[in-house]
Short mmCIF file of C-alpha atoms in Angstrom, two decimals:
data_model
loop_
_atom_site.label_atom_id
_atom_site.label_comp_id
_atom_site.label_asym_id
_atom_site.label_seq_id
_atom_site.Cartn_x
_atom_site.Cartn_y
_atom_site.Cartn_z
CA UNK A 1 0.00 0.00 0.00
CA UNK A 2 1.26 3.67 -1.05
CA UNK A 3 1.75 6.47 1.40
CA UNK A 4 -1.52 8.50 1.99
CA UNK A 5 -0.52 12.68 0.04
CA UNK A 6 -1.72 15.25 2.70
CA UNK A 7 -2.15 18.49 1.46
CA UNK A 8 -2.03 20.67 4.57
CA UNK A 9 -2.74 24.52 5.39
CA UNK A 10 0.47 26.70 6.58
CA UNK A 11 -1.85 28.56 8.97
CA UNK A 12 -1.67 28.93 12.51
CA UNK A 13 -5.15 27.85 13.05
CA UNK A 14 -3.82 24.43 11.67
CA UNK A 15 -1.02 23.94 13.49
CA UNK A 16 -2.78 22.35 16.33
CA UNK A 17 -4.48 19.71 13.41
CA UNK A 18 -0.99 19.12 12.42
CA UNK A 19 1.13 18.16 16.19
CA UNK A 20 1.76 14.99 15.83
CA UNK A 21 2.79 15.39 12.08
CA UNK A 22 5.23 17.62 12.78
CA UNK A 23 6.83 16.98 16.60
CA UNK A 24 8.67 13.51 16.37
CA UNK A 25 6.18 11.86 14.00
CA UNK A 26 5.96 7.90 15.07
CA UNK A 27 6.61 5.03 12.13
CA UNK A 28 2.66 5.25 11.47
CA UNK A 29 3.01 8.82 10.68
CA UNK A 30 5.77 8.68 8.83
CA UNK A 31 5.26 5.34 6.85
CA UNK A 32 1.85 5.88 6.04
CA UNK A 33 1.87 9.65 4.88
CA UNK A 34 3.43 12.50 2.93
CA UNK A 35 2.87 15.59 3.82
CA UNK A 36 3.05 19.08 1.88
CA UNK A 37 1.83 22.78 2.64
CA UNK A 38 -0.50 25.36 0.86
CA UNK A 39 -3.16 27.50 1.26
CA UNK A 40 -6.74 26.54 1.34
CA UNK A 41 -7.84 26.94 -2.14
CA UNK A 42 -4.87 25.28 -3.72
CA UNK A 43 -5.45 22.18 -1.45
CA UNK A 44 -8.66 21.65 -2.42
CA UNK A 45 -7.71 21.78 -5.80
CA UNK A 46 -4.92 19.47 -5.09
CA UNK A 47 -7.64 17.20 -4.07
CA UNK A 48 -10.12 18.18 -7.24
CA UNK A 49 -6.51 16.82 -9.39
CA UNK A 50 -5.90 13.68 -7.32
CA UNK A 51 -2.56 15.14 -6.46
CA UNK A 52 -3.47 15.25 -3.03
CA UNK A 53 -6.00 11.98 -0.90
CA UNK A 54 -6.19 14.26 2.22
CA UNK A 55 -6.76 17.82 2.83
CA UNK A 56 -7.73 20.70 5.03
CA UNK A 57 -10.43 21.76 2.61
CA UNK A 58 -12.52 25.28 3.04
CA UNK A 59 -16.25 23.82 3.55
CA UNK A 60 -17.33 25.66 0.32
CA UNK A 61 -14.78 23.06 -2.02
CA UNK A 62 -17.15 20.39 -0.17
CA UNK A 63 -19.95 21.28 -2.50
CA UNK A 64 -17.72 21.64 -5.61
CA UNK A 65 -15.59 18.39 -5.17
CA UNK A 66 -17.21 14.85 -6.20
CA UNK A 67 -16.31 11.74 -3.37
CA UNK A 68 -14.87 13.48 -0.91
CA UNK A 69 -15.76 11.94 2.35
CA UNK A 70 -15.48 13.78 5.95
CA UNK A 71 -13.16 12.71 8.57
CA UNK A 72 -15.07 13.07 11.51
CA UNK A 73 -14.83 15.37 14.89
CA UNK A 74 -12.39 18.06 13.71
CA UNK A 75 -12.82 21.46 12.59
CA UNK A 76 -11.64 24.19 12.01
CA UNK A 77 -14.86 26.45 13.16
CA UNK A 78 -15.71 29.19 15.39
CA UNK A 79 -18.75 29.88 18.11
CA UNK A 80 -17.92 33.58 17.63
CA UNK A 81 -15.49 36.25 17.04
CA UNK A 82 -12.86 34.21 15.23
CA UNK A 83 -10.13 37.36 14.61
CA UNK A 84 -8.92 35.82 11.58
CA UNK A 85 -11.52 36.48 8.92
CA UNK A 86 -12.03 39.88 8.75
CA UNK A 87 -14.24 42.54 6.29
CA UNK A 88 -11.92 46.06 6.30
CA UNK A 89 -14.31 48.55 5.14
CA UNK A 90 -13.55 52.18 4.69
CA UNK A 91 -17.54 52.78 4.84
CA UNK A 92 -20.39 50.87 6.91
CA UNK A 93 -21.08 47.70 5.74
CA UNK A 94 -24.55 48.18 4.27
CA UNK A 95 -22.13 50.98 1.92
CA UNK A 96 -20.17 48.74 0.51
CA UNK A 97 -20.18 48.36 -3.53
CA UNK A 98 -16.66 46.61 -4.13
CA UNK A 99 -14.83 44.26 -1.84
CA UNK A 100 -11.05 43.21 -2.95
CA UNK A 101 -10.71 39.28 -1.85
CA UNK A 102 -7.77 37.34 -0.46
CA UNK A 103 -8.58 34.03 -2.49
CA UNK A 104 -6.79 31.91 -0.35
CA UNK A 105 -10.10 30.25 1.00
CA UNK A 106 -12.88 29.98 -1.35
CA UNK A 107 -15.16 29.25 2.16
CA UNK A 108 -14.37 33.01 3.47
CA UNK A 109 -15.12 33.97 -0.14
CA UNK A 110 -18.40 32.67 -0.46
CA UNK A 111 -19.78 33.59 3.32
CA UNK A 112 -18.92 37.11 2.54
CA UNK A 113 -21.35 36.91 -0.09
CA UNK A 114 -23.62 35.03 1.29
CA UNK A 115 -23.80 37.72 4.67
CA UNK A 116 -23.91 41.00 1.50
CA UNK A 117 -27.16 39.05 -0.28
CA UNK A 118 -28.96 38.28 2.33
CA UNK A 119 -28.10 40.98 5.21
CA UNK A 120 -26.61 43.92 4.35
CA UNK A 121 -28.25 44.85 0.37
CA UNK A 122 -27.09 42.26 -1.90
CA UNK A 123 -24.30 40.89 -3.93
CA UNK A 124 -21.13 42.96 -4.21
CA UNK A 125 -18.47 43.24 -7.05
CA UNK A 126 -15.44 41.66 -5.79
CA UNK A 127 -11.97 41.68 -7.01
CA UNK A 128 -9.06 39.43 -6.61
CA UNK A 129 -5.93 41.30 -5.24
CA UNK A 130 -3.08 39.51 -3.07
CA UNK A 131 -3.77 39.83 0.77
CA UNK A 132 -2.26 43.28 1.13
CA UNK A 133 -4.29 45.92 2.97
CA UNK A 134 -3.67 49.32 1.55
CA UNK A 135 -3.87 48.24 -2.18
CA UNK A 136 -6.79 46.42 -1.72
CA UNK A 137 -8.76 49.45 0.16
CA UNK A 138 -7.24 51.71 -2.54
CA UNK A 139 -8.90 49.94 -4.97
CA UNK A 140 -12.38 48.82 -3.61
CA UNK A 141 -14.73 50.33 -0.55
CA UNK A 142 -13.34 46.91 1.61
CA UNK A 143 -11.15 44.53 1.48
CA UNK A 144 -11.45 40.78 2.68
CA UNK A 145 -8.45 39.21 4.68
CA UNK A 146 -8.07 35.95 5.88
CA UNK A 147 -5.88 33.55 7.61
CA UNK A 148 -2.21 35.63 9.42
CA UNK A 149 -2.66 38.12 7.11
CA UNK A 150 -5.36 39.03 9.31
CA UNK A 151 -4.47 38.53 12.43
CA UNK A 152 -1.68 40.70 11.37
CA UNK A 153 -3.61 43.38 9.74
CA UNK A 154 -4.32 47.08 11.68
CA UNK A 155 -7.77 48.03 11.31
CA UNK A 156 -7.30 51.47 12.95
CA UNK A 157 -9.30 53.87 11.29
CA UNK A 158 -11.31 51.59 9.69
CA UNK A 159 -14.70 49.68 9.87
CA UNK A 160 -13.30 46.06 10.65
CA UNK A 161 -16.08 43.06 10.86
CA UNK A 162 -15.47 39.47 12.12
CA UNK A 163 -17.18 36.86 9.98
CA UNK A 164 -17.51 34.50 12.11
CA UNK A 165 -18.76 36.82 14.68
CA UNK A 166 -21.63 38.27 12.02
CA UNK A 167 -22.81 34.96 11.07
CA UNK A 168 -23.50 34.16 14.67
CA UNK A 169 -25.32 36.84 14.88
CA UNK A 170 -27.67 36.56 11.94
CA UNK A 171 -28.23 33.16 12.29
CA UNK A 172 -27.14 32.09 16.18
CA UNK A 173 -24.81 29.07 14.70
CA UNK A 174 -20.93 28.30 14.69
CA UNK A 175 -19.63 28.68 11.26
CA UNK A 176 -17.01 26.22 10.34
CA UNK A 177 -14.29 27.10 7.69
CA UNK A 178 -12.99 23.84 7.29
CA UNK A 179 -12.37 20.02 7.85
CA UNK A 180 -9.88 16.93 6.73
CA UNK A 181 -11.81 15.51 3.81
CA UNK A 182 -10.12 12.29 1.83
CA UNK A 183 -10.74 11.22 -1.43
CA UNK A 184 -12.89 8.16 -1.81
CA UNK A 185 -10.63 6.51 -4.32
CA UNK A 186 -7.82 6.74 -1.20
CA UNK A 187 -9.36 4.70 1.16
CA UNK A 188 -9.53 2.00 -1.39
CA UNK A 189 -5.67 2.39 -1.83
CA UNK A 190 -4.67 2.75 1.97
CA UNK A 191 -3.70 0.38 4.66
CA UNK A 192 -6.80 -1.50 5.82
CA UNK A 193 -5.77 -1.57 9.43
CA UNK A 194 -4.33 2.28 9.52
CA UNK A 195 -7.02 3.95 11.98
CA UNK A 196 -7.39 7.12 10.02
CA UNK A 197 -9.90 9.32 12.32
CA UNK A 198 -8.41 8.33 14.91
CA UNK A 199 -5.02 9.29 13.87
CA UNK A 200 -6.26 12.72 12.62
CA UNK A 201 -8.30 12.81 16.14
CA UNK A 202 -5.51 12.47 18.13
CA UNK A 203 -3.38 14.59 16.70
CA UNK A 204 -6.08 17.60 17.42
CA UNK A 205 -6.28 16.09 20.67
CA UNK A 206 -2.46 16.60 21.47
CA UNK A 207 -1.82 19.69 20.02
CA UNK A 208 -4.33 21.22 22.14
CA UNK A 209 -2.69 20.20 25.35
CA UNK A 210 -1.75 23.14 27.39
CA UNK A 211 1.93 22.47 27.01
CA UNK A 212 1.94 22.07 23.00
CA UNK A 213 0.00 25.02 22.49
CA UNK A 214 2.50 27.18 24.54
CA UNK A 215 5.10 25.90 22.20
CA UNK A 216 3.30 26.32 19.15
CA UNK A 217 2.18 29.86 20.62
CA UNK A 218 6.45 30.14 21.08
CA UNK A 219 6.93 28.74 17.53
CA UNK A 220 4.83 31.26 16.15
CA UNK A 221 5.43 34.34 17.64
CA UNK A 222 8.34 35.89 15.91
CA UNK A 223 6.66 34.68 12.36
CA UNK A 224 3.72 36.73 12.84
CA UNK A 225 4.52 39.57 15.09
CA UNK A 226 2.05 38.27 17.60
CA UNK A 227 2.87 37.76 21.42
CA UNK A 228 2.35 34.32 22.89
CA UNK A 229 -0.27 35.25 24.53
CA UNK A 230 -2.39 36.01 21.88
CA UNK A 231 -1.69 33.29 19.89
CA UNK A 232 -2.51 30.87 22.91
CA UNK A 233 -5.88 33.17 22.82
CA UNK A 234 -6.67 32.93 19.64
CA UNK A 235 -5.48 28.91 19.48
CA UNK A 236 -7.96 28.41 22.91
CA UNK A 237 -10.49 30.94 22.60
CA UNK A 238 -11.63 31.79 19.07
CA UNK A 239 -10.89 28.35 17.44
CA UNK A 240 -13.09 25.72 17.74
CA UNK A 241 -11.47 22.23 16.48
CA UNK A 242 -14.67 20.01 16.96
CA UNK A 243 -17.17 19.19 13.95
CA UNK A 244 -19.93 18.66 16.87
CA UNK A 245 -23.63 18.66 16.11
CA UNK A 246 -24.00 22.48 16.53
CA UNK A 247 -21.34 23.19 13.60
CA UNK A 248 -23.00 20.04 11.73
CA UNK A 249 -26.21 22.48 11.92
CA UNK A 250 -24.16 25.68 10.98
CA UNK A 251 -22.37 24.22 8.47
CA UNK A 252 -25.32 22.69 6.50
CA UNK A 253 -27.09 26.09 7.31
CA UNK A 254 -24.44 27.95 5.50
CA UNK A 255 -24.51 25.49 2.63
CA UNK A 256 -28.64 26.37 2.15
CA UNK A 257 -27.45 29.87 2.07
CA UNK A 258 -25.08 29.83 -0.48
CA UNK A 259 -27.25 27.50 -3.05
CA UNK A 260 -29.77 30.28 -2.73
CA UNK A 261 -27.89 33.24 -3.59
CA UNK A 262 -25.56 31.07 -6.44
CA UNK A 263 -22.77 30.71 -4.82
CA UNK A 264 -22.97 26.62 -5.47
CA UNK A 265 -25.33 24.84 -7.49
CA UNK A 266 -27.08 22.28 -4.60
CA UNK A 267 -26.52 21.80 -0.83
CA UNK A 268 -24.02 18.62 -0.70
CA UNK A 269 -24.80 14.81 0.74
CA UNK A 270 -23.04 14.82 4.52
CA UNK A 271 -20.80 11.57 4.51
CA UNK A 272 -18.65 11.19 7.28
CA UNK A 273 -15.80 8.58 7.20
#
């Protein structure tokens, strides 16, 4: 049997997902999988191509992506402000006309959208630009960052609106942003005995111990700027790593929504592994 191709996310909302992976990975790990980095979009076209059997995919790529099956109990999701998925506006939100979009996850993308049609006036023009804050607003009345970039970003002077935090509010669910998905094909090409949720699970599971996230929060710091403190916040606070039944319910919520305003063409089967 072949080694298992993960395409991974090099965000630090993943890094949890990805502990055991990358701190002394046992023979399992490292027998049984390959592992390479992107951004959201490109891994779920790395799955789309077959270049890729696992991936952190943005929920959106679910409804776009034939035989993809869900591993189950992780998430990446949030039960409010999530601080990472943010709408810079130089005008109120119901003033918005143009919105330049970081395209690195398709999911942010789409709920932006979805929260423009059906809250605040309708659907927006929105532009493609690379995650970079003053280009972007020079360009269009708000500008959509996602991921470091905005955790990074300073929103001082601006209108600044969490995502996450505005779905809750609209429609009282989590939102999740993404989950491990595997291609169907893979499973028929794995190991028979490799325990594949629970290897996923359990690598959640230890990279939210108290000790690992103070290293990862240590890891991360000088990359993005950020004191430990609020990484271990964000890591502990705004992420939520669980695909429970409330984010089942958000999820397929958010999936109604965007079949009704176009942003996919049908709400997706759920099939968990």
């Amino acid at each position: 049997m072949r080694s298992l191709r993960i395409s991974a996310i090099s965000f630090l909302n993943t890094a949890p997902l990805m502990w055991d992976f990358e701190h002394e990975p046992s023979p399992e790990l490292s027998n049984n999988f390959e592992v390479q980095y992107t951004v959201p979009s490109a891994c779920a076209r790395a799955l789309q191509e077959g270049s890729a059997d696992i991936g952190i995919v943005p929920v959106i790529t679910y409804a776009q992506i034939p035989d993809l099956v869900i591993i189950p109990d992780i998430a990446i999701a949030a039960k409010g402000p999530v601080r990472s998925i943010l709408l810079i506006s130089k005008v109120p939100i119901e003033q918005i006309t143009t919105v330049a979009i970081d395209t690195s996850s398709r999911t942010s993308v789409a709920l932006t959208q979805v929260l423009l049609t059906n809250w605040f006036g309708g659907r927006r023009e929105m532009f493609p630009m690379e995650p970079k804050l003053g280009p972007m607003l020079e360009r269009c009345d708000a500008a959509l960052l996602i991921g470091d970039p905005a955790l990074m970003a300073s929103t001082t002077g601006y209108y600044a609106y969490d995502l996450a935090e505005v779905w809750s509010q609209k429609t009282g669910k989590p939102f999740v942003f993404a989950f491990w998905a595997v291609r169907r094909a893979a499973l028929q090409e794995m190991c028979a005995q490799l325990p594949l949720a629970k290897i996923f699970q359990r690598s959640r599971d230890h990279g939210l111990q108290r000790e690992n996230v103070r290293t990862t929060a240590e890891e991360w710091s000088s990359r993005l700027g950020l004191s430990r403190a609020s990484i271990e916040s964000y890591l502990t606070e705004s992420i939520h790593y669980y695909l429970d039944e409330d984010c089942t319910e958000g999820m397929k919520l958010y999936f109604h929504y965007a079949a009704e305003c176009g942003v996919i063409d049908r709400v997706p089967d759920f099939r968990l592994l």
